[in-house]
Amino acid sequence: MQATPETLTLLSSYLANTVSPDAAARRSAEDSLRQAEAQQGFLLLVLELVKADAADMIVRQAGGVYFKNAVKRLWAGEDEVQLADADKEAVKSQIVAVMIALGTPKTARLQSQVGEALSTIATLDFPERWENLCDELVSSLSPGNFVINNGVLATAHSIFRRWRSQFRSDALYSEINFVLSRFCEPYFQLFQHVDSLLSTPSTQALPANSSLPLLAQSLLLLIQLFHDLSSQDLPPFFEDHMSSFMGDDATEGWLKKYLSWEREELRGDDEDEAPGPLQKIRASICEIAELYAQKYSDAFPQLGNFVSGVWQMLTTIGSSTRDDVLVSRALKFLSVVVKMGSHRDMFAAPDTLKAFCEKIILPNMSIREHEEEMFEDDPVEYIRRDLEPSTESDTRRQSAAEFTQALMMNFEKEVTDIIKGYIGACLQEYARDPTANWKSKDTAIYLLTSIASRGSTAQLGVTSVNVLVDVVEFFGSYVFVDLQAAPGSVHPILVVDAIKYLYTFRNQLTKDQLVSVLPLLVQHLKSDNYVVYSYAAITIERILFIKDDKRRPLFAQGDVSPFAENILMALFGNIEKGGTPEKIAENDYLMKCAMRVIITARSALVSVHEPILNRLVAILGEISKNPSNPRFNQYIFESLSALIRFVVEAQPSALPTFEKALFGPAEVILAQDVTEFIPYIFQILAQLLELHLPTDLPGEYQALLSPLLTAALWEQRGNVPALARIWKALLMRGASVVVANGQVQGLLGIFQRLIGSKINEVFAFEVVQALYEFVPIDVMRPFSQTIFMLLLNRLQSKPSTQFTQSFVYFLCLLFAVNNVGPDVVVSILDGIQPGLFGSLMNGVVLPNTQKAPVRSRRLIEVGLTRLLTKSDAILTEPNVAFWTPAFFALLDLFNLPQDITYADDLAQLDPEDAGFQSSFSKLGASEKAAHDPAAGVGDEKKYASAELARRARERPGVIAGLVQQAQAAEAEAVSKFIAYMRSNGDVLA
């Protein structure tokens, strides 16, 4: 594809429409872009448009996002669309120059998108297929142009930062050493140069293209690169130049210097919540100090200086939100050093502990004005920051609490006593004037929580507590009163504190205590305050999630049934307050609570399921107009799926009610191509169909057969797992209809398409397995050689572990099902090439049976048994040579544990990596039990024993002779199995 004015205009139009508010225009543009991907030169054209200064910024940003996502999908070569090698080389030859060109403040977001794509390419190609990358970066550095230098440094950071999270390996260390040998010296020289320029007196002018903001950005990138390059091991170059970076007796060192370095113009705007350059630089230095304290303490004698420097810095920082990230990083560094224990003496003095508590912990535990404003004006963000802290949004309170808990690890009694004093003072202050001094009680509760918790997880809450603090007594004395207070009588933040206290210490309360407060939480669901009713929902959901010592749910349906309907209706009312599709789906905590209540109440909802179903369907109809929150989407479909499962299980006659309610919305979603919901709809339809008898295919499902063969549906990666599932259910109940409609070939075309993709190969096997299991073999036989040739071609081209295991399972399924049987398989394979069956058994099947995942072993055991006992072909030359190895493989499955050196990776789809448009999230409640092709077989070992005895009677002397040969080779294993057969009354004739 050439970069003509016409193609650039057309591409610009497509990219602009990907962010259109019109859903139809968006989908059309996305489809057009997907179709264009296969054309050579297309990806390079997108990159050129992103770089083009003359293009509209909206188009460039859309292009940057598209380029990043396309590279993630296509570069590894696992998608149906294959990038030409020439295109890959062209992109690699230009992407560094594009990154450098985008190194201005105006294009920083574009650079970030292209940088992510560059990181993906480097992960896959560098250094083996991109050896000149590092040299290209180094050669692009300029002593006088920091616009260019910042582009180079940002490019390097986008490549090297992935090392921070990678696991150690020889390949990784080879890559790092490759970079260090080329990058360290020019990197060091540039750091020296930047430091020299930044040390220029403020009265003296800086050179052109070397402004203070540009130099500050260079310094930040250099520091981030120092972290990247040190993240796996201490580079020898850095160790040799440690005095320059960290300081010594004679010099301060760059990192220590810039921890306290001041330039007022780099502090940022007081009104701006985002960190300024100085805050970012200092926060990055704190991260490095933390890394070196944890990993390289023996080579980091300057640690004490950094502890003092960070401590002094914290005492000078005000309450501005722009400093929040810096405070969080600084406290995290101090927490790490405290926990190490080896530096206990730095903190042990009583005055030091008191100073930490007074000057760091207490000020950062108090609620600030902007948090109060957020509580009122942006409650969703308030909740998110409180419950889902991240490196981008750490709150000071959370960091101060973590620092408190770190101190408690070595100084539990001392810190507890100090903090208890502050708690008492805060509560006294509150008691003097509860209305005016509500913040004092809020601080007291946070302080108590920080010293009471010794261990916690996001999923389980606090798991162990400080024995010096009675959390239940504190709840009864100070917290419960706010939980049961009349609406409006106490500040809503204190009500939230009370609810959150329950949420935090739910594991420390007994079931009876929790049951007693559930009605109060239900009442708070009816609050007018967004945060109050949201926290009530969050806490109810987590309480219902609690497990007992045997990992069983602590709460049963009887515990929640008295108020399940009230909870659900209150939740739905709060959700519906949103009005618009986006606002309705905004609060996924509410829908998650609804899901948990339905899962817990189960059949207790039978009598009220219709109003619940109708509310869920109404909400679904609204959010389908513009899906905006993937979590909310998941929870609403999980709620529907769970309601179907438990109500129909208890009252089968309710199935038509669900079908009537859901078929209409399903048709609308499919007709309007609501991409985000289609995989869920197919799972729901499959679940409803599976609740019909195995011989029943109602007319409304028959009407789906032709539409479900539409190629466009299978092109969306996220649809494929759900489509494979619904086709299995359709074939089980209506194979004769599929055959009569002439649709077998259409399904085989889909199989051919899927088997060519590593991502979809497992679903290709699911489709073809269902065809062989349910479609008469006489219909399948004419296609069988072609099917196996497709599979054999994949086997010859470095198949994945997943593919090999799927092939073994597929072959054993064919052996096991009555519709096919082992002799049909032998005839098909040997019809392709004489001796092929034996080659596959010897080279593929038998070496891999022991490596099969647990869920596959039963079917493989039954399949091998039928091969040994139902096949005439395996008792004739040359295949008889494989009878004994197959027998050994079966005995190994019975006697030996699974070979766990091979991961169970048959169904690995990462929704986050797959992306919002194409992701697939399985509905956990929708599958009660997986279909078992060998359902007629009971215990597999007893089945093998009985079948061998039966076959021995049919072929006197033959089977017994083969077993004797096996016994001569593996006496112990075979003798044990013969003894087992005798214990079951089975004898080899």
Short mmCIF file of N, CA and C in Angstrom, two decimals, residues 459 537-547 553 555-557 560 564 567-568 571 588-602 605 635-636 638-639 642 646:
data_model
loop_
_atom_site.label_atom_id
_atom_site.label_comp_id
_atom_site.label_asym_id
_atom_site.label_seq_id
_atom_site.Cartn_x
_atom_site.Cartn_y
_atom_site.Cartn_z
N GLN A 459 -8.21 -9.56 48.65
CA GLN A 459 -9.33 -10.47 48.52
C GLN A 459 -9.93 -10.85 49.86
N ALA A 537 -22.47 -1.95 49.57
CA ALA A 537 -22.49 -3.04 48.58
C ALA A 537 -21.16 -3.80 48.58
N ILE A 538 -20.07 -3.06 48.60
CA ILE A 538 -18.73 -3.67 48.59
C ILE A 538 -18.56 -4.58 49.80
N THR A 539 -19.01 -4.12 50.97
CA THR A 539 -18.82 -4.88 52.20
C THR A 539 -19.74 -6.11 52.24
N ILE A 540 -20.98 -5.96 51.80
CA ILE A 540 -21.88 -7.13 51.72
C ILE A 540 -21.26 -8.19 50.82
N GLU A 541 -20.75 -7.76 49.67
CA GLU A 541 -20.16 -8.73 48.73
C GLU A 541 -18.98 -9.47 49.33
N ARG A 542 -18.11 -8.74 50.02
CA ARG A 542 -16.93 -9.40 50.62
C ARG A 542 -17.31 -10.28 51.81
N ILE A 543 -18.32 -9.89 52.57
CA ILE A 543 -18.78 -10.74 53.68
C ILE A 543 -19.33 -12.05 53.14
N LEU A 544 -20.11 -11.97 52.07
CA LEU A 544 -20.69 -13.19 51.50
C LEU A 544 -19.63 -14.06 50.83
N PHE A 545 -18.47 -13.48 50.56
CA PHE A 545 -17.39 -14.22 49.91
C PHE A 545 -16.52 -14.98 50.93
N ILE A 546 -16.69 -14.71 52.21
CA ILE A 546 -15.83 -15.33 53.23
C ILE A 546 -15.98 -16.85 53.20
N LYS A 547 -14.84 -17.54 53.34
CA LYS A 547 -14.82 -19.01 53.37
C LYS A 547 -14.48 -19.49 54.78
N PRO A 553 -18.06 -21.78 51.50
CA PRO A 553 -18.66 -20.46 51.82
C PRO A 553 -19.21 -20.45 53.24
N PHE A 555 -21.37 -18.33 54.36
CA PHE A 555 -22.79 -17.99 54.31
C PHE A 555 -23.50 -18.85 53.28
N ALA A 556 -24.58 -19.49 53.69
CA ALA A 556 -25.39 -20.32 52.80
C ALA A 556 -26.64 -19.55 52.39
N GLN A 557 -27.42 -20.16 51.50
CA GLN A 557 -28.59 -19.45 51.00
C GLN A 557 -29.58 -19.10 52.10
N VAL A 560 -28.88 -15.63 53.72
CA VAL A 560 -29.10 -14.40 52.96
C VAL A 560 -30.53 -14.30 52.41
N ALA A 564 -32.40 -11.15 50.58
CA ALA A 564 -31.78 -11.18 49.26
C ALA A 564 -32.52 -10.29 48.27
N ILE A 567 -31.91 -6.59 49.03
CA ILE A 567 -30.56 -6.18 48.60
C ILE A 567 -30.53 -5.95 47.10
N LEU A 568 -31.04 -6.90 46.35
CA LEU A 568 -30.97 -6.82 44.89
C LEU A 568 -31.76 -5.63 44.36
N LEU A 571 -29.90 -2.47 45.08
CA LEU A 571 -28.75 -2.36 44.18
C LEU A 571 -29.19 -1.92 42.79
N ASP A 588 -19.27 -0.65 39.05
CA ASP A 588 -19.27 -2.12 38.94
C ASP A 588 -19.33 -2.79 40.30
N TYR A 589 -19.00 -2.06 41.38
CA TYR A 589 -19.11 -2.65 42.72
C TYR A 589 -20.54 -3.06 43.03
N LEU A 590 -21.51 -2.27 42.57
CA LEU A 590 -22.92 -2.59 42.83
C LEU A 590 -23.32 -3.87 42.10
N MET A 591 -22.92 -4.01 40.85
CA MET A 591 -23.29 -5.21 40.11
C MET A 591 -22.54 -6.42 40.61
N LYS A 592 -21.32 -6.24 41.09
CA LYS A 592 -20.59 -7.36 41.67
C LYS A 592 -21.31 -7.88 42.92
N CYS A 593 -21.84 -6.95 43.71
CA CYS A 593 -22.61 -7.36 44.90
C CYS A 593 -23.86 -8.12 44.49
N ALA A 594 -24.56 -7.64 43.45
CA ALA A 594 -25.74 -8.36 42.96
C ALA A 594 -25.38 -9.78 42.54
N MET A 595 -24.27 -9.91 41.83
CA MET A 595 -23.80 -11.23 41.42
C MET A 595 -23.57 -12.13 42.63
N ARG A 596 -22.89 -11.59 43.66
CA ARG A 596 -22.56 -12.41 44.84
C ARG A 596 -23.82 -12.82 45.59
N VAL A 597 -24.80 -11.93 45.68
CA VAL A 597 -26.06 -12.26 46.37
C VAL A 597 -26.78 -13.38 45.62
N ILE A 598 -26.82 -13.30 44.29
CA ILE A 598 -27.49 -14.34 43.50
C ILE A 598 -26.77 -15.67 43.66
N ILE A 599 -25.45 -15.65 43.62
CA ILE A 599 -24.68 -16.89 43.78
C ILE A 599 -24.88 -17.49 45.16
N THR A 600 -25.03 -16.64 46.19
CA THR A 600 -25.21 -17.14 47.55
C THR A 600 -26.64 -17.59 47.80
N ALA A 601 -27.61 -16.81 47.31
CA ALA A 601 -29.03 -17.14 47.57
C ALA A 601 -29.50 -18.35 46.77
N ARG A 602 -28.96 -18.55 45.59
CA ARG A 602 -29.26 -19.72 44.75
C ARG A 602 -30.76 -19.95 44.59
N LEU A 605 -34.10 -17.83 45.41
CA LEU A 605 -34.66 -16.77 44.56
C LEU A 605 -35.73 -17.27 43.60
N TYR A 635 -19.93 -8.70 35.31
CA TYR A 635 -20.75 -9.00 36.48
C TYR A 635 -22.23 -9.13 36.14
N ILE A 636 -22.73 -8.33 35.20
CA ILE A 636 -24.15 -8.46 34.88
C ILE A 636 -24.42 -9.77 34.16
N GLU A 638 -22.58 -12.51 34.52
CA GLU A 638 -22.43 -13.53 35.57
C GLU A 638 -23.71 -13.62 36.40
N SER A 639 -24.32 -12.48 36.69
CA SER A 639 -25.56 -12.47 37.47
C SER A 639 -26.67 -13.19 36.72
N ALA A 642 -25.84 -16.97 36.64
CA ALA A 642 -26.08 -17.63 37.92
C ALA A 642 -27.58 -17.77 38.20
N PHE A 646 -29.27 -21.51 38.87
CA PHE A 646 -29.82 -21.97 40.14
C PHE A 646 -31.34 -22.03 40.14
#
